[in-house]
PDB file of C-alpha atoms in Angstrom:
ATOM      1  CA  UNK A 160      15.231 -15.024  -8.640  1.00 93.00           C
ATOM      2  CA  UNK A 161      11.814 -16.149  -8.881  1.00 96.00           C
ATOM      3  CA  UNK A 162      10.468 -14.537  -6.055  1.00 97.00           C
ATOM      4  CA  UNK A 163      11.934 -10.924  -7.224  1.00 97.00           C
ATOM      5  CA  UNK A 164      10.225 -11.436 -11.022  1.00 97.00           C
ATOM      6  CA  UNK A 165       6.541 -12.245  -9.410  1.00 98.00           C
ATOM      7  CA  UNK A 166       7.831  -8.792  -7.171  1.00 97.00           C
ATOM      8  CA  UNK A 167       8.444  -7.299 -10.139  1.00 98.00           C
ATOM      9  CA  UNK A 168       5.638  -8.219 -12.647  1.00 98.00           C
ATOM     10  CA  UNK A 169       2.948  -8.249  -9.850  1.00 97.00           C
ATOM     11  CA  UNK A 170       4.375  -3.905  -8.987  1.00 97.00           C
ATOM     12  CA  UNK A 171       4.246  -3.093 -12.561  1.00 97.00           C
ATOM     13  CA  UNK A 172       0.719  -3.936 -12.825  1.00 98.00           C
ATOM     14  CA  UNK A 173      -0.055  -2.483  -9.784  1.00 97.00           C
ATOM     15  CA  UNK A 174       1.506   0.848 -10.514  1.00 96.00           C
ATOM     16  CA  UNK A 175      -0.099   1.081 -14.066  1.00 97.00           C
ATOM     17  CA  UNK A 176      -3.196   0.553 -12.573  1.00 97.00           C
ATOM     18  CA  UNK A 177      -2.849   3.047  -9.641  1.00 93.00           C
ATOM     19  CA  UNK A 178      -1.783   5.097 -12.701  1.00 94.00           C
ATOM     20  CA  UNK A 179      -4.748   4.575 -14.834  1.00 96.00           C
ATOM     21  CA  UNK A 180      -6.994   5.127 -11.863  1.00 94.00           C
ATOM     22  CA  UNK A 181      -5.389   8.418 -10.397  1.00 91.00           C
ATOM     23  CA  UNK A 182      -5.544  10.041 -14.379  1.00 92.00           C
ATOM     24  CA  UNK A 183      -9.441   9.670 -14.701  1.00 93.00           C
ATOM     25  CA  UNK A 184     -10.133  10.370 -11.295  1.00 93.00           C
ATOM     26  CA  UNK A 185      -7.699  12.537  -9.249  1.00 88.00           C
ATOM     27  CA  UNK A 186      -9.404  16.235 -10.148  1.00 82.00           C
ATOM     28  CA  UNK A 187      -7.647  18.751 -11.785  1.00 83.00           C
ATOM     29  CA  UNK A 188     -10.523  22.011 -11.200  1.00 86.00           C
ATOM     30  CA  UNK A 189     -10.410  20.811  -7.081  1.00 82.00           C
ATOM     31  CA  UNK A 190      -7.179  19.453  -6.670  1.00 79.00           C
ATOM     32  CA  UNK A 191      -8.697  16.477  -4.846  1.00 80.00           C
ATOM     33  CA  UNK A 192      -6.632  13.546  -5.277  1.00 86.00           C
ATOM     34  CA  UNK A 193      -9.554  10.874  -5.407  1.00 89.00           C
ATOM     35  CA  UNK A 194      -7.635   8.240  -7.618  1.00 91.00           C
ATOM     36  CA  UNK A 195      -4.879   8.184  -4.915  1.00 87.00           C
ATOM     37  CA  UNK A 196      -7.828   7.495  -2.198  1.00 89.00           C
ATOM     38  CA  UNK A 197      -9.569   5.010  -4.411  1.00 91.00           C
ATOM     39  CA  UNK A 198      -6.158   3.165  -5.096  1.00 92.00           C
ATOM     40  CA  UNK A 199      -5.403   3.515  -1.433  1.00 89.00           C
ATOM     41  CA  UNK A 200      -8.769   1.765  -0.242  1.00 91.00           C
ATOM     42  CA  UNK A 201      -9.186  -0.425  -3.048  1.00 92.00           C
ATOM     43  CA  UNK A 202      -5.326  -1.700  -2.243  1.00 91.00           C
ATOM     44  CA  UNK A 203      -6.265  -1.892   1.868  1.00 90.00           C
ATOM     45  CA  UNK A 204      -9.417  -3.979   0.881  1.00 92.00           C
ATOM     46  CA  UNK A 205      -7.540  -6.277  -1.622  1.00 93.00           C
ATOM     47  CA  UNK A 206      -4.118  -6.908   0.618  1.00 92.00           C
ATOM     48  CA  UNK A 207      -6.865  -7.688   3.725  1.00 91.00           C
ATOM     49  CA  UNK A 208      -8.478 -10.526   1.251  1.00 92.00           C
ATOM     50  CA  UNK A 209      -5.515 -11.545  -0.520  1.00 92.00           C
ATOM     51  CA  UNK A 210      -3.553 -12.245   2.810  1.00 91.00           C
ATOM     52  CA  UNK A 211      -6.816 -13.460   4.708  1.00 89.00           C
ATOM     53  CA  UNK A 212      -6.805 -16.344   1.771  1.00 88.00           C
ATOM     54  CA  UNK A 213      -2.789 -16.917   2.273  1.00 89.00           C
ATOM     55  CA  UNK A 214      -3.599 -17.522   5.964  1.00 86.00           C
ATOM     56  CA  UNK A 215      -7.247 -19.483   5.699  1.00 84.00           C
ATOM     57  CA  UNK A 216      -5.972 -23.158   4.909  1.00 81.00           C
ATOM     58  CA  UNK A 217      -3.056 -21.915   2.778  1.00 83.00           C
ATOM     59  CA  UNK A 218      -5.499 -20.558  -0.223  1.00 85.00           C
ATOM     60  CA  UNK A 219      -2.733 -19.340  -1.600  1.00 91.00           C
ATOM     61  CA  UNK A 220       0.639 -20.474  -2.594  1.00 92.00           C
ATOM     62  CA  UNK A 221       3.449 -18.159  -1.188  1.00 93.00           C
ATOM     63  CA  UNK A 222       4.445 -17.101  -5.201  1.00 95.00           C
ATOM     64  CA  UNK A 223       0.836 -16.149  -5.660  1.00 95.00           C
ATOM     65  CA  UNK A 224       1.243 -14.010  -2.294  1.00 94.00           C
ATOM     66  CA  UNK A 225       4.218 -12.588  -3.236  1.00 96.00           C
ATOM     67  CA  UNK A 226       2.812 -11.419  -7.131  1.00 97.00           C
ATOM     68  CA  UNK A 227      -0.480 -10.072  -5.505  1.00 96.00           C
ATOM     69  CA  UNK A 228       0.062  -9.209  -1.669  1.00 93.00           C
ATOM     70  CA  UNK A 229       3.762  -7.774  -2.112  1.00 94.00           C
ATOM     71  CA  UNK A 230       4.125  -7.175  -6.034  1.00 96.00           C
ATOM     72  CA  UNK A 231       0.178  -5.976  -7.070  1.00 96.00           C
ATOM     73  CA  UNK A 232      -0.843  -4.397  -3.810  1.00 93.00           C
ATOM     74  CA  UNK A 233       2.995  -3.137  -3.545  1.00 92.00           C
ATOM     75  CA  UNK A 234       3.173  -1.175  -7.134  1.00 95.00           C
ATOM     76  CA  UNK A 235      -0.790   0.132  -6.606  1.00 95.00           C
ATOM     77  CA  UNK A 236      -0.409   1.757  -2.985  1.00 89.00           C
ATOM     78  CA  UNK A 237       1.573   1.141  -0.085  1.00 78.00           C
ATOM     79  CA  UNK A 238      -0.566   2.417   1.882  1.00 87.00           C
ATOM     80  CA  UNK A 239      -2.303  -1.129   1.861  1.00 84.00           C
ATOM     81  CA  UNK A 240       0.995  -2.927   3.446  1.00 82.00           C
ATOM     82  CA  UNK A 241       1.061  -0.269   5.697  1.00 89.00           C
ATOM     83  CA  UNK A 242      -2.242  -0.868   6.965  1.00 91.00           C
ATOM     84  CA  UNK A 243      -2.027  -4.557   7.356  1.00 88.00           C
ATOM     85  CA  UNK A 244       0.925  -4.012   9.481  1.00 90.00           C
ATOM     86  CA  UNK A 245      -1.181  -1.357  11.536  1.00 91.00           C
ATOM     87  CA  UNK A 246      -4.066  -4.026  11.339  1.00 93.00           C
ATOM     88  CA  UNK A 247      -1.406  -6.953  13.086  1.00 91.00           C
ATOM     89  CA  UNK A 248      -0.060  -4.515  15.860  1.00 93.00           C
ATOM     90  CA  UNK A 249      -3.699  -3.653  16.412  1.00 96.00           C
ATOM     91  CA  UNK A 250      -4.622  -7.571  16.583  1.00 95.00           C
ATOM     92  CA  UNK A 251      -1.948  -8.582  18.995  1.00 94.00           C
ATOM     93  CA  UNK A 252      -2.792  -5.915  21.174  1.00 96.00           C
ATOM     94  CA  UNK A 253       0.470  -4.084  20.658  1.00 94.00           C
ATOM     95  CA  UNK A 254      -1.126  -0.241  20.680  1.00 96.00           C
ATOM     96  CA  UNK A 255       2.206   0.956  21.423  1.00 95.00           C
ATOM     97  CA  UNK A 256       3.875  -0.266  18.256  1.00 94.00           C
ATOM     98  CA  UNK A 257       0.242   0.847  16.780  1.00 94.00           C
ATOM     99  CA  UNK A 258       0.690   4.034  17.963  1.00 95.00           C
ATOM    100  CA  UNK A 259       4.232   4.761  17.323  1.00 94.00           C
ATOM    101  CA  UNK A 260       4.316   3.379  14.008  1.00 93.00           C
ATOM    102  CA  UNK A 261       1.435   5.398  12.780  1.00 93.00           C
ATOM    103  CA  UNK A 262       2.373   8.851  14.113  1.00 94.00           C
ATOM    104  CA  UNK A 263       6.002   8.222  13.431  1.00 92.00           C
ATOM    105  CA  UNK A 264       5.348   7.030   9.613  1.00 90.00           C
ATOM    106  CA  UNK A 265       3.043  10.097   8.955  1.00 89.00           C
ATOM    107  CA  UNK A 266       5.543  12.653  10.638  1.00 92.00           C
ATOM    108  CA  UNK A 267       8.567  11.551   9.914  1.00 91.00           C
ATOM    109  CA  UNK A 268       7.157  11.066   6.054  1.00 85.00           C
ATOM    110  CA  UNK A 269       5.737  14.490   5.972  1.00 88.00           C
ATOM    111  CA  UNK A 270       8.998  15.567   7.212  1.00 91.00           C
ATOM    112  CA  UNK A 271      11.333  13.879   4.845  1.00 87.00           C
ATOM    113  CA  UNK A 272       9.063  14.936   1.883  1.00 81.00           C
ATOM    114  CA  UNK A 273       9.664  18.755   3.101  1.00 87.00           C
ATOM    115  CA  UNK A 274      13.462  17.633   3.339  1.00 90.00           C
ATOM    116  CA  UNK A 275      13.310  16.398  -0.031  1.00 85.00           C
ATOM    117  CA  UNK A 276      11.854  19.760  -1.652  1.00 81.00           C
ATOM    118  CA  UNK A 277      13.950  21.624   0.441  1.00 84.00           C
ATOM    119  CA  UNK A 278      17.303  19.476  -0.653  1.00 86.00           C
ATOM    120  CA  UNK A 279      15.898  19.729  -4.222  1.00 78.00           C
ATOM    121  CA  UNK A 280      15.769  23.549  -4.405  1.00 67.00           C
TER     122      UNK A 280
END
């Protein structure tokens, strides 16, 4: 029980943040979502530390993982967990995985958003 409130607390930071950031910078005259690319980066950069500390000498307990790793960097983008899982595939050499899980995550999600609006309608 625990584990899911540090989840929990650690997301809804992350996601009001992510919020926060894509209203003042995601651009209404362009349509250029520059929050969402900010959050996105600024996730990647901070799952790569948070998890390089978890694994250098145990910096960090496994709760304080799990509220900033899987709850923060969870709620503010996925996009960070899915590159760290792109950046261990990559590190063990595995370009296939790499590969498959990369195209097949940006199809298949492209896809099943389409499904969704076309469900919706």
């Amino acid at each position: 029980m625990k584990q899911l409130l540090l989840v929990f607390v650690g997301g809804g930071f992350g996601s009001v943040l992510r919020f926060i950031i894509g209203k003042y910078l995601n651009s209404t005259e362009t349509g250029i979502p520059y929050g969402t690319f900010a959050a996105n980066i600024l996730g990647s950069l901070l799952i790569g530390i948070i998890l390089g500390l978890a694994a250098k000498n145990n910096s960090l307990s496994q709760s304080q993982t799990l509220l900033l790793a899987t709850g923060f960097c969870g709620g503010f983008t996925t996009f960070s967990t899915f590159a760290y899982e792109n950046h261990v595939f990559l590190k063990s050499g595995d370009f296939t995985s790499f590969a498959l899980y990369t195209i097949g995550s940006f199809v298949v999600g492209f896809l099943a958003v389409f499904l969704g609006m076309f469900l919706a309608k």
